mmCIF file of C-alpha atoms and ligand atoms in Angstrom:
data_model
loop_
_atom_site.group_PDB
_atom_site.id
_atom_site.type_symbol
_atom_site.label_atom_id
_atom_site.label_comp_id
_atom_site.label_asym_id
_atom_site.label_seq_id
_atom_site.Cartn_x
_atom_site.Cartn_y
_atom_site.Cartn_z
ATOM 1 C CA MET A 29 14.190 17.585 1.103
ATOM 2 C CA ASN A 30 11.158 15.949 2.758
ATOM 3 C CA LEU A 31 11.317 13.465 5.629
ATOM 4 C CA LYS A 32 10.877 10.497 3.299
ATOM 5 C CA ASP A 33 13.904 11.505 1.201
ATOM 6 C CA PHE A 34 15.828 12.257 4.366
ATOM 7 C CA PHE A 35 15.349 8.757 5.807
ATOM 8 C CA ILE A 36 16.022 7.100 2.451
ATOM 9 C CA GLY A 37 19.285 9.109 2.410
ATOM 10 C CA MET A 38 20.033 7.968 5.967
ATOM 11 C CA SER A 39 19.383 4.329 4.969
ATOM 12 C CA GLN A 40 22.215 4.594 2.427
ATOM 13 C CA ASN A 41 24.740 6.203 4.797
ATOM 14 C CA GLN A 42 27.638 3.740 4.983
ATOM 15 C CA PHE A 43 29.168 5.225 8.144
ATOM 16 C CA LEU A 44 25.955 4.976 10.158
ATOM 17 C CA ASN A 45 25.309 1.537 8.678
ATOM 18 C CA THR A 46 28.658 0.199 9.876
ATOM 19 C CA THR A 47 28.412 1.969 13.224
ATOM 20 C CA ALA A 48 24.930 0.563 13.824
ATOM 21 C CA LYS A 49 26.219 -3.023 13.553
ATOM 22 C CA LYS A 50 28.626 -2.421 16.436
ATOM 23 C CA TYR A 51 26.031 -1.120 18.841
ATOM 24 C CA GLY A 52 23.247 -3.720 18.540
ATOM 25 C CA LEU A 53 19.607 -2.801 18.184
ATOM 26 C CA LYS A 54 19.079 0.860 19.063
ATOM 27 C CA LEU A 55 16.880 3.850 18.302
ATOM 28 C CA GLY A 56 13.667 1.854 18.668
ATOM 29 C CA ALA A 57 14.725 -0.779 16.121
ATOM 30 C CA GLN A 58 14.236 -3.474 18.767
ATOM 31 C CA SER A 59 10.476 -3.116 18.406
ATOM 32 C CA VAL A 60 10.558 -3.928 14.680
ATOM 33 C CA VAL A 61 13.545 -6.319 14.474
ATOM 34 C CA ALA A 62 13.254 -9.757 16.112
ATOM 35 C CA GLY A 63 16.688 -9.844 17.751
ATOM 36 C CA THR A 64 20.209 -10.199 16.452
ATOM 37 C CA ASN A 65 20.544 -13.995 16.569
ATOM 38 C CA ILE A 66 18.714 -17.116 15.311
ATOM 39 C CA GLN A 67 17.663 -18.239 18.784
ATOM 40 C CA ASP A 68 15.817 -14.983 19.575
ATOM 41 C CA MET A 69 14.289 -14.880 16.109
ATOM 42 C CA ILE A 70 12.977 -18.466 16.347
ATOM 43 C CA GLN A 71 11.407 -17.633 19.702
ATOM 44 C CA SER A 72 9.554 -14.702 18.095
ATOM 45 C CA VAL A 73 8.453 -16.918 15.203
ATOM 46 C CA LYS A 74 7.136 -19.560 17.598
ATOM 47 C CA GLU A 75 5.149 -16.893 19.459
ATOM 48 C CA LEU A 76 3.580 -15.805 16.157
ATOM 49 C CA ASN A 77 2.871 -19.439 15.254
ATOM 50 C CA ASN A 78 1.109 -19.914 18.608
ATOM 51 C CA ASN A 79 -1.235 -17.110 17.535
ATOM 52 C CA GLY A 80 -1.980 -18.770 14.198
ATOM 53 C CA ILE A 81 0.450 -16.555 12.238
ATOM 54 C CA SER A 82 3.177 -17.874 9.938
ATOM 55 C CA ALA A 83 6.454 -16.058 9.285
ATOM 56 C CA THR A 84 8.739 -15.095 6.455
ATOM 57 C CA ILE A 85 12.237 -14.687 7.875
ATOM 58 C CA ASP A 86 14.685 -12.085 6.637
ATOM 59 C CA ASN A 87 18.331 -12.381 7.694
ATOM 60 C CA LEU A 88 18.975 -8.634 7.487
ATOM 61 C CA GLY A 89 21.574 -7.332 5.053
ATOM 62 C CA GLU A 90 21.744 -5.858 1.563
ATOM 63 C CA PHE A 91 24.013 -4.154 -0.989
ATOM 64 C CA VAL A 92 26.972 -6.348 0.006
ATOM 65 C CA LEU A 93 30.218 -5.650 -1.871
ATOM 66 C CA GLU A 94 32.604 -8.166 -0.257
ATOM 67 C CA GLU A 95 32.612 -11.854 -1.264
ATOM 68 C CA SER A 96 33.344 -12.906 2.311
ATOM 69 C CA GLU A 97 30.291 -11.010 3.554
ATOM 70 C CA ALA A 98 28.034 -12.562 0.897
ATOM 71 C CA LEU A 99 29.297 -16.047 1.799
ATOM 72 C CA LYS A 100 28.700 -15.334 5.479
ATOM 73 C CA ALA A 101 25.130 -14.272 4.651
ATOM 74 C CA LYS A 102 24.591 -17.436 2.614
ATOM 75 C CA ASN A 103 25.771 -19.599 5.531
ATOM 76 C CA GLN A 104 23.548 -17.710 7.952
ATOM 77 C CA ILE A 105 20.514 -18.270 5.712
ATOM 78 C CA LEU A 106 21.383 -21.990 5.468
ATOM 79 C CA GLU A 107 21.436 -22.041 9.284
ATOM 80 C CA VAL A 108 18.042 -20.343 9.373
ATOM 81 C CA ILE A 109 16.631 -23.015 7.036
ATOM 82 C CA GLU A 110 18.025 -25.699 9.352
ATOM 83 C CA ALA A 111 16.507 -23.895 12.357
ATOM 84 C CA ILE A 112 13.058 -23.680 10.700
ATOM 85 C CA HIS A 113 13.226 -27.426 10.096
ATOM 86 C CA THR A 114 14.512 -28.518 13.523
ATOM 87 C CA ASN A 115 12.103 -26.240 15.380
ATOM 88 C CA ASN A 116 9.213 -27.288 13.156
ATOM 89 C CA ALA A 117 8.408 -23.592 12.672
ATOM 90 C CA ASP A 118 5.666 -22.431 10.333
ATOM 91 C CA ALA A 119 7.972 -20.188 8.336
ATOM 92 C CA HIS A 120 9.736 -19.586 5.046
ATOM 93 C CA ILE A 121 12.591 -17.363 3.879
ATOM 94 C CA SER A 122 12.727 -13.893 2.343
ATOM 95 C CA LEU A 123 16.090 -12.935 0.887
ATOM 96 C CA LYS A 124 17.698 -10.086 -1.015
ATOM 97 C CA PRO A 125 19.914 -10.916 -4.008
ATOM 98 C CA THR A 126 22.248 -7.989 -3.234
ATOM 99 C CA GLN A 127 23.028 -9.615 0.135
ATOM 100 C CA LEU A 128 24.114 -12.754 -1.690
ATOM 101 C CA GLY A 129 26.502 -10.964 -4.041
ATOM 102 C CA LEU A 130 24.460 -9.579 -6.949
ATOM 103 C CA ASP A 131 26.624 -6.426 -6.988
ATOM 104 C CA ILE A 132 29.818 -8.514 -6.929
ATOM 105 C CA ASP A 133 29.213 -11.035 -9.696
ATOM 106 C CA TYR A 134 26.004 -12.441 -11.185
ATOM 107 C CA GLU A 135 27.280 -16.064 -11.393
ATOM 108 C CA PHE A 136 28.664 -15.925 -7.835
ATOM 109 C CA CYS A 137 25.287 -14.711 -6.606
ATOM 110 C CA LYS A 138 23.452 -17.392 -8.592
ATOM 111 C CA GLN A 139 25.616 -20.106 -7.028
ATOM 112 C CA ASN A 140 24.888 -18.805 -3.516
ATOM 113 C CA LEU A 141 21.181 -18.643 -4.244
ATOM 114 C CA LYS A 142 21.211 -22.116 -5.747
ATOM 115 C CA GLU A 143 22.645 -23.586 -2.541
ATOM 116 C CA ILE A 144 19.971 -21.854 -0.507
ATOM 117 C CA VAL A 145 17.063 -22.808 -2.759
ATOM 118 C CA SER A 146 18.305 -26.383 -3.015
ATOM 119 C CA LYS A 147 18.677 -26.810 0.775
ATOM 120 C CA ALA A 148 15.229 -25.276 1.295
ATOM 121 C CA LYS A 149 13.742 -27.627 -1.293
ATOM 122 C CA GLU A 150 14.968 -30.626 0.748
ATOM 123 C CA TYR A 151 12.765 -29.447 3.615
ATOM 124 C CA ASP A 152 9.928 -28.175 1.408
ATOM 125 C CA ILE A 153 10.592 -24.580 2.454
ATOM 126 C CA PHE A 154 9.591 -21.710 0.168
ATOM 127 C CA ILE A 155 12.079 -18.973 -0.759
ATOM 128 C CA ASN A 156 10.852 -15.497 -1.588
ATOM 129 C CA PHE A 157 13.156 -13.237 -3.575
ATOM 130 C CA ASP A 158 12.522 -9.747 -2.192
ATOM 131 C CA MET A 159 12.678 -7.022 -4.801
ATOM 132 C CA GLU A 160 15.010 -4.103 -4.251
ATOM 133 C CA ASP A 161 15.609 -0.899 -6.188
ATOM 134 C CA TYR A 162 15.075 -0.487 -9.936
ATOM 135 C CA GLY A 163 18.738 -1.044 -10.817
ATOM 136 C CA HIS A 164 18.487 -4.603 -9.461
ATOM 137 C CA LEU A 165 15.090 -5.463 -10.902
ATOM 138 C CA LYS A 166 16.157 -7.081 -14.164
ATOM 139 C CA PRO A 167 19.076 -9.155 -12.827
ATOM 140 C CA SER A 168 16.863 -10.341 -9.950
ATOM 141 C CA PHE A 169 14.181 -11.520 -12.385
ATOM 142 C CA ASP A 170 16.931 -13.154 -14.499
ATOM 143 C CA LEU A 171 18.104 -15.095 -11.429
ATOM 144 C CA ILE A 172 14.554 -16.252 -10.775
ATOM 145 C CA ASP A 173 14.145 -17.335 -14.408
ATOM 146 C CA GLU A 174 17.344 -19.363 -14.324
ATOM 147 C CA LEU A 175 16.774 -20.995 -10.939
ATOM 148 C CA SER A 176 13.142 -21.801 -11.757
ATOM 149 C CA VAL A 177 14.327 -24.243 -14.417
ATOM 150 C CA ASP A 178 15.335 -26.647 -11.608
ATOM 151 C CA TYR A 179 13.382 -25.447 -8.576
ATOM 152 C CA ASP A 180 9.707 -24.750 -7.907
ATOM 153 C CA ASN A 181 10.017 -23.399 -4.358
ATOM 154 C CA ILE A 182 10.696 -19.831 -5.524
ATOM 155 C CA GLY A 183 8.493 -16.763 -5.598
ATOM 156 C CA THR A 184 8.998 -13.044 -5.723
ATOM 157 C CA VAL A 185 7.614 -9.568 -5.274
ATOM 158 C CA ILE A 186 5.828 -7.166 -7.599
ATOM 159 C CA GLN A 187 6.234 -3.478 -6.661
ATOM 160 C CA ALA A 188 3.190 -1.455 -7.686
ATOM 161 C CA TYR A 189 5.031 1.845 -8.071
ATOM 162 C CA PHE A 190 6.872 0.613 -11.185
ATOM 163 C CA TYR A 191 5.182 1.284 -14.534
ATOM 164 C CA GLU A 192 6.442 -2.100 -15.700
ATOM 165 C CA SER A 193 4.771 -3.958 -12.807
ATOM 166 C CA VAL A 194 1.754 -4.811 -14.992
ATOM 167 C CA LYS A 195 3.994 -6.431 -17.593
ATOM 168 C CA ASN A 196 5.932 -8.269 -14.850
ATOM 169 C CA ILE A 197 2.877 -9.627 -13.084
ATOM 170 C CA GLU A 198 1.634 -11.025 -16.387
ATOM 171 C CA LYS A 199 5.000 -12.688 -16.998
ATOM 172 C CA TYR A 200 5.169 -14.135 -13.457
ATOM 173 C CA LYS A 201 1.476 -14.988 -13.092
ATOM 174 C CA ASP A 202 2.239 -18.672 -12.452
ATOM 175 C CA TYR A 203 4.398 -17.866 -9.440
ATOM 176 C CA ARG A 204 3.482 -17.362 -5.834
ATOM 177 C CA LEU A 205 3.762 -13.577 -5.594
ATOM 178 C CA ARG A 206 3.902 -10.949 -2.878
ATOM 179 C CA ILE A 207 2.459 -7.648 -4.012
ATOM 180 C CA VAL A 208 3.632 -4.414 -2.372
ATOM 181 C CA LYS A 209 3.519 -0.680 -3.046
ATOM 182 C CA GLY A 210 7.342 -0.368 -3.226
ATOM 183 C CA ALA A 211 9.827 0.916 -0.653
ATOM 184 C CA TYR A 212 12.737 2.577 -2.486
ATOM 185 C CA LYS A 213 13.120 6.070 -3.886
ATOM 186 C CA GLU A 214 12.669 5.777 -7.655
ATOM 187 C CA PRO A 215 12.671 8.421 -10.377
ATOM 188 C CA GLU A 216 9.637 9.507 -12.358
ATOM 189 C CA SER A 217 11.098 7.869 -15.464
ATOM 190 C CA VAL A 218 10.387 4.392 -14.022
ATOM 191 C CA ALA A 219 7.882 4.767 -11.196
ATOM 192 C CA PHE A 220 4.646 6.490 -10.217
ATOM 193 C CA GLN A 221 5.318 9.294 -7.737
ATOM 194 C CA ASP A 222 1.760 10.054 -6.750
ATOM 195 C CA LYS A 223 0.349 7.999 -3.859
ATOM 196 C CA LYS A 224 -3.047 7.787 -5.587
ATOM 197 C CA ASP A 225 -1.519 6.278 -8.744
ATOM 198 C CA ILE A 226 0.476 3.774 -6.706
ATOM 199 C CA ASP A 227 -2.572 2.748 -4.655
ATOM 200 C CA GLN A 228 -4.688 2.356 -7.792
ATOM 201 C CA ASN A 229 -2.068 0.178 -9.492
ATOM 202 C CA PHE A 230 -1.582 -1.804 -6.263
ATOM 203 C CA LEU A 231 -5.273 -2.809 -6.231
ATOM 204 C CA LYS A 232 -5.201 -3.634 -9.938
ATOM 205 C CA LEU A 233 -2.209 -5.976 -9.479
ATOM 206 C CA ILE A 234 -3.678 -7.649 -6.393
ATOM 207 C CA GLU A 235 -6.982 -8.307 -8.182
ATOM 208 C CA TYR A 236 -5.189 -9.636 -11.279
ATOM 209 C CA HIS A 237 -3.151 -12.155 -9.299
ATOM 210 C CA LEU A 238 -6.013 -13.222 -7.062
ATOM 211 C CA LEU A 239 -8.078 -13.980 -10.173
ATOM 212 C CA SER A 240 -5.185 -15.912 -11.741
ATOM 213 C CA GLY A 241 -5.690 -18.585 -9.076
ATOM 214 C CA LYS A 242 -2.076 -18.615 -7.903
ATOM 215 C CA PHE A 243 -1.172 -17.872 -4.296
ATOM 216 C CA THR A 244 -1.086 -14.129 -3.529
ATOM 217 C CA SER A 245 0.540 -12.424 -0.547
ATOM 218 C CA ILE A 246 -0.973 -9.010 -0.027
ATOM 219 C CA ALA A 247 1.734 -7.149 1.888
ATOM 220 C CA THR A 248 0.467 -3.895 3.316
ATOM 221 C CA HIS A 249 -0.406 -2.078 6.549
ATOM 222 C CA ASP A 250 -3.073 -0.111 4.700
ATOM 223 C CA HIS A 251 -6.464 -0.999 6.225
ATOM 224 C CA ARG A 252 -8.275 0.441 3.173
ATOM 225 C CA VAL A 253 -6.511 -2.025 0.882
ATOM 226 C CA ILE A 254 -7.145 -4.881 3.312
ATOM 227 C CA ASN A 255 -10.865 -4.051 3.495
ATOM 228 C CA HIS A 256 -11.033 -3.838 -0.296
ATOM 229 C CA VAL A 257 -9.412 -7.275 -0.612
ATOM 230 C CA LYS A 258 -11.809 -8.785 1.925
ATOM 231 C CA GLU A 259 -14.770 -7.624 -0.201
ATOM 232 C CA PHE A 260 -13.112 -8.609 -3.483
ATOM 233 C CA VAL A 261 -12.384 -12.202 -2.437
ATOM 234 C CA LYS A 262 -15.939 -12.587 -1.167
ATOM 235 C CA GLU A 263 -17.477 -11.263 -4.393
ATOM 236 C CA ASN A 264 -15.218 -13.429 -6.543
ATOM 237 C CA ASN A 265 -15.378 -16.620 -4.465
ATOM 238 C CA ILE A 266 -11.631 -16.733 -4.004
ATOM 239 C CA PRO A 267 -10.835 -19.459 -1.464
ATOM 240 C CA LEU A 268 -9.039 -18.465 1.745
ATOM 241 C CA ASP A 269 -6.176 -20.860 1.002
ATOM 242 C CA LYS A 270 -5.277 -18.911 -2.159
ATOM 243 C CA PHE A 271 -4.046 -15.785 -0.435
ATOM 244 C CA GLU A 272 -2.632 -14.319 2.744
ATOM 245 C CA PHE A 273 -2.097 -10.916 4.259
ATOM 246 C CA GLN A 274 1.426 -9.940 5.235
ATOM 247 C CA MET A 275 2.722 -7.188 7.494
ATOM 248 C CA LEU A 276 6.095 -6.359 8.962
ATOM 249 C CA TYR A 277 7.073 -7.533 12.447
ATOM 250 C CA GLY A 278 6.096 -5.010 15.118
ATOM 251 C CA PHE A 279 3.654 -3.004 12.958
ATOM 252 C CA ARG A 280 -0.121 -2.931 13.597
ATOM 253 C CA LYS A 281 0.202 -5.948 15.900
ATOM 254 C CA ASP A 282 -3.468 -5.882 16.941
ATOM 255 C CA MET A 283 -4.603 -5.893 13.341
ATOM 256 C CA GLN A 284 -2.269 -8.819 12.577
ATOM 257 C CA LEU A 285 -3.848 -10.846 15.384
ATOM 258 C CA ASP A 286 -7.382 -9.805 14.439
ATOM 259 C CA LEU A 287 -6.956 -10.862 10.796
ATOM 260 C CA ALA A 288 -5.598 -14.251 11.889
ATOM 261 C CA LYS A 289 -8.508 -14.656 14.316
ATOM 262 C CA GLU A 290 -10.979 -13.776 11.556
ATOM 263 C CA GLY A 291 -9.684 -16.854 9.720
ATOM 264 C CA TYR A 292 -7.459 -15.227 7.097
ATOM 265 C CA ASN A 293 -4.002 -16.645 6.447
ATOM 266 C CA PHE A 294 -1.575 -14.197 7.962
ATOM 267 C CA CYS A 295 2.185 -14.098 7.590
ATOM 268 C CA THR A 296 4.512 -11.720 9.433
ATOM 269 C CA TYR A 297 7.768 -10.592 7.843
ATOM 270 C CA VAL A 298 10.357 -11.209 10.580
ATOM 271 C CA PRO A 299 13.693 -9.424 10.109
ATOM 272 C CA PHE A 300 16.577 -10.254 12.425
ATOM 273 C CA GLY A 301 20.346 -9.773 12.618
ATOM 274 C CA ASP A 302 22.842 -7.000 13.252
ATOM 275 C CA ASP A 303 22.482 -5.354 9.828
ATOM 276 C CA TRP A 304 19.240 -3.636 10.840
ATOM 277 C CA TYR A 305 19.990 -0.017 10.052
ATOM 278 C CA GLY A 306 19.015 0.321 6.335
ATOM 279 C CA TYR A 307 15.833 -1.702 6.875
ATOM 280 C CA TYR A 308 14.845 0.453 9.835
ATOM 281 C CA MET A 309 15.500 3.764 8.083
ATOM 282 C CA ARG A 310 13.277 2.653 5.178
ATOM 283 C CA ARG A 311 10.479 1.960 7.658
ATOM 284 C CA LEU A 312 10.879 5.497 9.000
ATOM 285 C CA ALA A 313 10.807 6.816 5.440
ATOM 286 C CA GLU A 314 7.492 5.062 4.798
ATOM 287 C CA ARG A 315 5.847 6.353 7.911
ATOM 288 C CA PRO A 316 7.548 9.278 9.609
ATOM 289 C CA GLN A 317 5.094 8.846 12.515
ATOM 290 C CA ASN A 318 7.331 5.923 13.492
ATOM 291 C CA ILE A 319 9.741 8.636 14.521
ATOM 292 C CA ASN A 320 8.191 8.510 17.981
ATOM 293 C CA LEU A 321 10.005 5.178 18.407
ATOM 294 C CA VAL A 322 13.322 6.925 17.699
ATOM 295 C CA VAL A 323 12.652 9.952 19.853
ATOM 296 C CA LYS A 324 11.688 7.758 22.823
ATOM 297 C CA GLN A 325 14.924 5.790 22.463
ATOM 298 C CA VAL A 326 17.183 8.785 21.923
ATOM 299 C CA PHE A 327 16.077 10.122 25.285
ATOM 300 C CA ASN A 328 16.602 6.730 26.899
ATOM 301 C CA LYS A 329 19.945 6.908 28.769
ATOM 302 C CA LYS A 330 21.066 3.515 27.448
ATOM 303 C CA THR A 331 21.145 4.812 23.884
ATOM 304 C CA ASN A 332 23.640 7.550 24.456
ATOM 305 C CA THR A 333 25.810 6.321 21.583
ATOM 306 C CA VAL A 334 27.419 7.968 18.582
ATOM 307 C CA LEU A 335 24.614 6.572 16.476
ATOM 308 C CA GLY A 336 21.854 7.693 18.791
ATOM 309 C CA VAL A 337 23.131 11.204 19.108
ATOM 310 C CA ALA A 338 23.868 11.589 15.379
ATOM 311 C CA ALA A 339 20.545 10.198 14.204
ATOM 312 C CA GLY A 340 18.586 11.907 16.959
ATOM 313 C CA ALA A 341 20.085 15.278 16.133
ATOM 314 C CA PHE A 342 19.294 14.812 12.448
ATOM 315 C CA VAL A 343 15.730 13.760 13.143
ATOM 316 C CA LEU A 344 14.959 16.457 15.656
ATOM 317 C CA GLY A 345 16.613 19.037 13.409
ATOM 318 C CA ARG A 346 14.312 18.054 10.567
ATOM 319 C CA LEU A 347 11.262 18.146 12.787
ATOM 320 C CA THR A 348 12.084 21.594 14.118
ATOM 321 C CA LYS A 349 12.676 22.866 10.595
ATOM 322 C CA LYS A 350 9.355 21.429 9.485
ATOM 323 C CA LYS A 351 7.457 23.215 12.255
ATOM 324 C CA LYS A 352 8.801 26.531 11.085
HETATM 325 C C1 FAD B 410 5.547 -8.093 4.393
HETATM 326 C C2 FAD B 410 6.118 -6.982 3.561
HETATM 327 C C3 FAD B 410 7.114 -7.243 2.656
HETATM 328 C C4 FAD B 410 7.643 -6.212 1.851
HETATM 329 N N1 FAD B 410 8.573 -6.491 0.886
HETATM 330 C C5 FAD B 410 9.005 -5.496 0.060
HETATM 331 C C6 FAD B 410 9.899 -5.774 -1.022
HETATM 332 O O1 FAD B 410 10.334 -6.899 -1.265
HETATM 333 N N2 FAD B 410 10.279 -4.724 -1.804
HETATM 334 C C7 FAD B 410 9.807 -3.438 -1.597
HETATM 335 O O2 FAD B 410 10.161 -2.532 -2.366
HETATM 336 N N3 FAD B 410 8.971 -3.179 -0.574
HETATM 337 C C8 FAD B 410 8.567 -4.152 0.257
HETATM 338 N N4 FAD B 410 7.712 -3.852 1.295
HETATM 339 C C9 FAD B 410 7.418 -2.443 1.644
HETATM 340 C C10 FAD B 410 6.260 -1.897 0.832
HETATM 341 O O3 FAD B 410 6.655 -1.733 -0.516
HETATM 342 C C11 FAD B 410 5.787 -0.532 1.371
HETATM 343 O O4 FAD B 410 6.854 0.380 1.281
HETATM 344 C C12 FAD B 410 5.322 -0.561 2.811
HETATM 345 O O5 FAD B 410 4.584 -1.713 3.109
HETATM 346 C C13 FAD B 410 4.458 0.694 3.105
HETATM 347 O O6 FAD B 410 3.280 0.677 2.366
HETATM 348 P P1 FAD B 410 1.868 0.143 2.953
HETATM 349 O O7 FAD B 410 1.178 -0.563 1.856
HETATM 350 O O8 FAD B 410 2.127 -0.685 4.178
HETATM 351 O O9 FAD B 410 1.009 1.388 3.360
HETATM 352 P P2 FAD B 410 1.360 2.971 3.441
HETATM 353 O O10 FAD B 410 1.169 3.551 2.081
HETATM 354 O O11 FAD B 410 2.660 3.159 4.154
HETATM 355 O O12 FAD B 410 0.216 3.453 4.396
HETATM 356 C C14 FAD B 410 -1.123 3.620 3.951
HETATM 357 C C15 FAD B 410 -1.993 3.978 5.129
HETATM 358 O O13 FAD B 410 -2.099 2.849 6.012
HETATM 359 C C16 FAD B 410 -2.133 3.297 7.365
HETATM 360 N N5 FAD B 410 -0.948 2.770 8.078
HETATM 361 C C17 FAD B 410 0.203 2.365 7.506
HETATM 362 N N6 FAD B 410 1.069 1.926 8.448
HETATM 363 C C18 FAD B 410 0.447 2.077 9.627
HETATM 364 C C19 FAD B 410 0.816 1.799 10.975
HETATM 365 N N7 FAD B 410 2.009 1.295 11.288
HETATM 366 N N8 FAD B 410 -0.084 2.093 11.951
HETATM 367 C C20 FAD B 410 -1.297 2.625 11.657
HETATM 368 N N9 FAD B 410 -1.707 2.911 10.388
HETATM 369 C C21 FAD B 410 -0.848 2.626 9.391
HETATM 370 C C22 FAD B 410 -2.135 4.810 7.321
HETATM 371 O O14 FAD B 410 -3.465 5.257 7.293
HETATM 372 C C23 FAD B 410 -1.456 5.110 5.992
HETATM 373 O O15 FAD B 410 -1.780 6.358 5.466
HETATM 374 C C24 FAD B 410 7.160 -4.886 2.057
HETATM 375 C C25 FAD B 410 6.140 -4.626 2.969
HETATM 376 C C26 FAD B 410 5.602 -5.644 3.713
HETATM 377 C C27 FAD B 410 4.478 -5.341 4.663
#
């Protein structure tokens, strides 16, 4: 097992997931999660806005199996929409269908999403449907298709590691789209495994959507991709208001500020809430160098919790093994 697989495995560990909620932000997560409540999150969003950066807000949570939990998530997202409006924040919403009940019942999930999209529409707020693992791809697109009949404030994500991403970007070319490499562990039967293939497809999808004239969010921390896009838009006279760069909160902060200062639209993905664990483990899977955040926190006396010790031992164990 490599470190990527290890952290993806950790992200799906129910015990650690539940335990993490009880202990608040730990293990370095506080540097990449904007607090556990709406007030703290809005403050972070306002700070970004003051630096010319907009935000897409993610009320953390996914793979919910209880109706009560999905309804709670829906109400929290409705509160976030209200908070964006009252605070006049430059922000929109990113949500995950599995947090709103996709694994419980499709119609139940659709109803929850409809309430959210409809409330957001009142305030002219955009809703991005994040894309999750392959098993949820089709039902998520189905939800978008159905809700798009009545609402135009919806967009979604195309994950470049899927073979079918080319077909999907053609189908959804009239939507505002975020294009990413893809964050979940997927089998060879559905997704490219080789980084080079993923990167190549990523550029192809970005170029396709930029040329389509619809708004494109290029979501990556990869400076090579960003530099490529800068050249591509110049060569193809693509106006600055037709695209933006996106990065996750807490990552490459200097580059985020620099891109905004250079005049590019920049949007930071701002996750908040107590359900931070799965999100954080996926970030460690993407870039094991982020482990230094964990190691620093594990040796911080305040994090001497069940979670800290368990995760720290796992992580350090893997590192030691790797050195051998
Ligand atoms: C805003 C946003 C939204 C997303 N939404 C989704 C979604 O809905 N569904 C989904 O599956 N995935 C989503 N992702 C995750 C995405 O799919 C990738 O897993 C993730 O972004 C890692 O890929 P990357 O393009 O950033 O670059 P990587 O392939 O991780 O890195 C490429 C290179 O960039 C450099 N680099 C990367 N990170 C850093 C850093 N922190 N510091 C210094 N150098 C660095 C390194 O040189 C590295 O080798 C999202 C990502 C972002 C940024």
